[in-house]
Short mmCIF file of C-alpha atoms in Angstrom, two decimals:
data_model
loop_
_atom_site.label_atom_id
_atom_site.label_comp_id
_atom_site.label_asym_id
_atom_site.label_seq_id
_atom_site.Cartn_x
_atom_site.Cartn_y
_atom_site.Cartn_z
CA UNK A 36 -118.04 113.45 -117.87
CA UNK A 37 -117.76 114.66 -121.47
CA UNK A 38 -119.41 112.15 -123.79
CA UNK A 39 -117.82 113.26 -127.06
CA UNK A 40 -114.73 115.43 -126.88
CA UNK A 41 -112.71 117.11 -129.60
CA UNK A 42 -109.35 118.84 -129.64
CA UNK A 43 -108.48 121.49 -130.40
CA UNK A 44 -111.51 123.76 -130.06
CA UNK A 45 -109.95 126.42 -132.28
CA UNK A 46 -107.40 126.01 -135.04
CA UNK A 47 -105.96 128.91 -137.01
CA UNK A 48 -103.46 128.05 -139.70
CA UNK A 49 -102.14 129.13 -143.07
CA UNK A 50 -102.93 127.76 -146.49
CA UNK A 51 -100.86 124.78 -147.43
CA UNK A 52 -100.33 123.54 -143.89
CA UNK A 53 -101.34 120.11 -142.59
CA UNK A 54 -103.41 119.81 -139.43
CA UNK A 55 -105.20 117.17 -137.36
CA UNK A 56 -108.31 117.17 -135.20
CA UNK A 57 -108.86 114.47 -132.60
CA UNK A 58 -112.11 113.03 -131.29
CA UNK A 59 -112.90 110.64 -128.49
CA UNK A 60 -116.18 109.24 -127.20
CA UNK A 61 -116.70 107.46 -123.89
CA UNK A 62 -120.23 106.26 -124.60
CA UNK A 63 -119.26 102.82 -125.83
CA UNK A 64 -120.79 103.57 -129.23
CA UNK A 65 -119.87 101.58 -132.31
CA UNK A 66 -120.20 104.36 -134.88
CA UNK A 67 -118.46 107.72 -135.20
CA UNK A 68 -118.81 110.56 -137.69
CA UNK A 69 -117.19 113.71 -138.98
CA UNK A 70 -119.40 116.57 -140.09
CA UNK A 71 -118.55 119.95 -141.61
CA UNK A 72 -120.70 122.98 -140.79
CA UNK A 73 -120.24 125.96 -143.07
CA UNK A 74 -120.78 129.63 -142.33
CA UNK A 75 -124.48 129.30 -143.18
CA UNK A 76 -124.87 126.58 -140.55
CA UNK A 77 -125.35 123.88 -143.16
CA UNK A 78 -124.19 120.58 -141.65
CA UNK A 79 -122.89 117.93 -144.01
CA UNK A 80 -121.58 114.47 -143.25
CA UNK A 81 -118.04 113.76 -144.36
CA UNK A 82 -117.13 110.34 -142.99
CA UNK A 83 -118.49 107.59 -140.81
CA UNK A 84 -116.71 104.68 -139.15
CA UNK A 85 -118.30 101.62 -137.63
CA UNK A 86 -116.04 99.63 -135.33
CA UNK A 87 -112.94 101.11 -136.97
CA UNK A 88 -114.22 100.40 -140.47
CA UNK A 89 -114.93 103.24 -142.90
CA UNK A 90 -118.55 103.00 -144.02
CA UNK A 91 -119.31 106.48 -145.35
CA UNK A 92 -117.08 108.72 -147.44
CA UNK A 93 -119.14 111.51 -148.91
CA UNK A 94 -117.03 112.64 -151.88
CA UNK A 95 -114.64 114.48 -149.64
CA UNK A 96 -111.34 115.59 -151.25
CA UNK A 97 -108.60 113.07 -150.52
CA UNK A 98 -106.71 115.81 -148.69
CA UNK A 99 -108.96 114.76 -145.82
CA UNK A 100 -108.01 111.45 -144.25
CA UNK A 101 -109.85 110.03 -141.26
CA UNK A 102 -108.28 107.45 -138.99
CA UNK A 103 -109.89 105.32 -136.34
CA UNK A 104 -107.31 103.56 -134.13
CA UNK A 105 -110.11 102.03 -132.06
CA UNK A 106 -113.85 102.44 -131.87
CA UNK A 107 -113.62 105.18 -129.24
CA UNK A 108 -111.40 107.44 -131.33
CA UNK A 109 -111.77 109.06 -134.72
CA UNK A 110 -109.21 111.55 -135.93
CA UNK A 111 -109.24 113.78 -138.99
CA UNK A 112 -106.08 114.78 -140.78
CA UNK A 113 -106.17 117.50 -143.42
CA UNK A 114 -103.34 118.04 -145.87
CA UNK A 115 -102.57 121.15 -147.88
CA UNK A 116 -105.24 123.28 -146.24
CA UNK A 117 -107.24 125.63 -148.47
CA UNK A 118 -109.28 128.73 -147.67
CA UNK A 119 -112.47 126.82 -148.40
CA UNK A 120 -111.69 124.37 -145.61
CA UNK A 121 -112.52 127.06 -143.06
CA UNK A 122 -115.56 125.78 -141.17
CA UNK A 123 -116.58 124.16 -137.92
CA UNK A 124 -115.90 120.42 -137.84
CA UNK A 125 -118.01 118.25 -135.58
CA UNK A 126 -117.37 114.75 -134.43
CA UNK A 127 -120.37 112.66 -133.42
CA UNK A 128 -121.12 109.13 -132.34
CA UNK A 129 -124.12 106.83 -132.21
CA UNK A 130 -124.83 103.46 -130.66
CA UNK A 131 -124.77 101.86 -134.08
CA UNK A 132 -124.81 103.03 -137.65
CA UNK A 133 -128.07 103.85 -139.31
CA UNK A 134 -130.68 106.18 -137.96
CA UNK A 135 -129.88 106.20 -134.25
CA UNK A 136 -129.67 109.46 -132.38
CA UNK A 137 -126.26 111.03 -132.59
CA UNK A 138 -124.19 112.65 -129.87
CA UNK A 139 -122.07 115.57 -130.99
CA UNK A 140 -118.79 116.97 -129.78
CA UNK A 141 -118.34 120.70 -129.14
CA UNK A 142 -116.80 121.34 -132.55
CA UNK A 143 -113.45 122.55 -133.85
CA UNK A 144 -113.48 125.94 -135.55
CA UNK A 145 -110.87 125.83 -138.30
CA UNK A 146 -109.76 129.10 -139.86
CA UNK A 147 -107.42 128.98 -142.82
CA UNK A 148 -105.71 132.27 -143.70
CA UNK B 1313 -130.54 114.05 -152.24
CA UNK B 1314 -133.22 113.96 -149.58
CA UNK B 1315 -133.02 116.88 -147.20
CA UNK B 1316 -135.16 118.40 -144.52
CA UNK B 1317 -135.96 122.03 -145.06
CA UNK B 1318 -136.89 124.06 -141.98
CA UNK B 1319 -139.31 126.92 -141.99
CA UNK B 1320 -139.07 129.69 -140.96
CA UNK B 1321 -135.35 130.40 -141.26
CA UNK B 1322 -135.57 132.69 -138.25
CA UNK B 1323 -138.15 133.22 -135.53
CA UNK B 1324 -138.21 135.82 -132.78
CA UNK B 1325 -140.72 135.59 -129.93
CA UNK B 1326 -141.27 136.80 -126.37
CA UNK B 1327 -140.63 134.63 -123.36
CA UNK B 1328 -143.70 132.63 -122.47
CA UNK B 1329 -144.98 132.39 -126.04
CA UNK B 1330 -145.03 129.17 -128.03
CA UNK B 1331 -142.62 128.60 -130.91
CA UNK B 1332 -143.45 126.42 -133.89
CA UNK B 1333 -140.91 125.28 -136.44
CA UNK B 1334 -141.63 123.20 -139.50
CA UNK B 1335 -139.61 120.74 -141.51
CA UNK B 1336 -140.44 119.41 -144.96
CA UNK B 1337 -138.65 116.58 -146.69
CA UNK B 1338 -138.74 114.98 -150.11
CA UNK B 1339 -138.83 111.19 -149.93
CA UNK B 1340 -140.04 108.45 -147.58
CA UNK B 1341 -138.33 108.18 -144.22
CA UNK B 1342 -137.89 105.67 -141.42
CA UNK B 1343 -137.62 108.34 -138.78
CA UNK B 1344 -137.12 112.05 -138.33
CA UNK B 1345 -135.06 113.68 -135.60
CA UNK B 1346 -134.87 117.16 -134.15
CA UNK B 1347 -131.68 118.67 -132.76
CA UNK B 1348 -130.85 121.92 -131.00
CA UNK B 1349 -127.62 123.86 -131.39
CA UNK B 1350 -126.72 126.63 -128.99
CA UNK B 1351 -124.34 129.26 -130.29
CA UNK B 1352 -120.79 127.93 -130.45
CA UNK B 1353 -121.80 124.44 -129.34
CA UNK B 1354 -122.42 121.02 -130.82
CA UNK B 1355 -125.86 119.70 -131.70
CA UNK B 1356 -127.97 118.11 -129.00
CA UNK B 1357 -130.55 115.47 -129.83
CA UNK B 1358 -134.07 116.46 -128.75
CA UNK B 1359 -136.49 113.90 -130.05
CA UNK B 1360 -136.87 111.10 -132.58
CA UNK B 1361 -140.19 110.28 -134.20
CA UNK B 1362 -140.68 107.15 -136.26
CA UNK B 1363 -142.59 107.05 -139.51
CA UNK B 1364 -145.47 105.13 -137.90
CA UNK B 1365 -145.88 107.74 -135.15
CA UNK B 1366 -147.93 110.90 -135.52
CA UNK B 1367 -147.04 112.79 -132.38
CA UNK B 1368 -144.46 112.65 -129.63
CA UNK B 1369 -143.91 114.68 -126.47
CA UNK B 1370 -140.88 115.41 -124.35
CA UNK B 1371 -141.30 117.97 -121.60
CA UNK B 1372 -142.22 121.27 -123.28
CA UNK B 1373 -141.54 119.84 -126.73
CA UNK B 1374 -144.17 118.41 -129.02
CA UNK B 1375 -143.27 116.93 -132.38
CA UNK B 1376 -145.77 115.93 -135.04
CA UNK B 1377 -145.17 113.99 -138.21
CA UNK B 1378 -147.41 113.91 -141.26
CA UNK B 1379 -145.95 111.41 -143.70
CA UNK B 1380 -148.65 112.12 -146.29
CA UNK B 1381 -147.47 115.74 -146.46
CA UNK B 1382 -143.84 114.83 -145.83
CA UNK B 1383 -143.62 117.33 -143.02
CA UNK B 1384 -142.93 117.59 -139.33
CA UNK B 1385 -143.34 120.34 -136.79
CA UNK B 1386 -141.60 121.09 -133.52
CA UNK B 1387 -143.58 123.05 -130.95
CA UNK B 1388 -141.87 124.52 -127.90
CA UNK B 1389 -144.43 125.65 -125.35
CA UNK B 1390 -143.94 128.40 -122.76
CA UNK B 1391 -140.62 129.37 -124.26
CA UNK B 1392 -137.71 130.61 -122.15
CA UNK B 1393 -134.69 132.73 -122.99
CA UNK B 1394 -132.60 129.57 -122.65
CA UNK B 1395 -134.45 128.07 -125.64
CA UNK B 1396 -132.65 130.57 -127.87
CA UNK B 1397 -130.77 128.35 -130.32
CA UNK B 1398 -130.88 126.94 -133.84
CA UNK B 1399 -133.12 123.95 -134.37
CA UNK B 1400 -132.46 121.35 -137.04
CA UNK B 1401 -134.47 118.48 -138.38
CA UNK B 1402 -132.65 115.43 -139.70
CA UNK B 1403 -134.01 112.73 -141.93
CA UNK B 1404 -132.59 109.36 -142.77
CA UNK B 1405 -131.12 108.66 -146.16
CA UNK B 1406 -128.99 106.06 -147.86
CA UNK B 1407 -125.62 106.79 -149.42
CA UNK B 1408 -124.67 105.60 -152.88
CA UNK B 1409 -122.70 102.86 -151.15
CA UNK B 1410 -125.80 101.64 -149.33
CA UNK B 1411 -124.92 102.98 -145.87
CA UNK B 1412 -127.42 104.85 -143.77
CA UNK B 1413 -126.88 108.45 -142.77
CA UNK B 1414 -128.69 111.48 -141.38
CA UNK B 1415 -129.24 114.50 -143.59
CA UNK B 1416 -129.71 117.78 -141.77
CA UNK B 1417 -131.74 120.79 -142.84
CA UNK B 1418 -130.43 124.34 -142.68
CA UNK B 1419 -132.08 125.06 -139.35
CA UNK B 1420 -134.42 127.58 -137.79
CA UNK B 1421 -132.78 130.23 -135.66
CA UNK B 1422 -135.03 130.86 -132.66
CA UNK B 1423 -134.60 133.92 -130.49
CA UNK B 1424 -136.60 134.15 -127.28
CA UNK B 1425 -136.62 137.66 -125.89
CA UNK B 1426 -136.87 138.08 -122.10
#
């Protein structure tokens, strides 16, 4: 069974469009994350939710809006996409917030043209 | 902000050889973690070492931590072609809002040639 799943795996869209990425974990974890990995493989945290509550927002443009309907799901909606948003977006989860080991999804490769 | 920095950036070895990757960080930590990322995949947790531990083993992996030098190393013994991946260290940090997070280094790209 997939522990952390994301859809879609690939997303190609034009500048100015709005798109969403969905994430689900079946590990029973309390905390979920969104990371952005750029073309140089640098991985940076964007958001973290603990039991549906936003606990980390790392100065991400407000075009990015995460939503957690329940603790097993964390979605990412992006408005007015820009070329610089092209990257791989990873969802992850951990038992609790803090410094626990994290389980990553397979990633969503977003290409903005 | 605190960040692990891996060294070397890239490493190419023959199957059967050992691979050593290093990670240096800037400020005190509670723990340090190593992750592997195969091409086109998500990161996979390998090992966590706490600040009061000096060495930890898991199968063919050996991780050391030297808090006085603010550095850690990951040793993969008897490497296999399947070990080809990028390896990242992650250190704990605190956001401006007081929440805890992991900060990842830029990774070491390991290639194991058959």
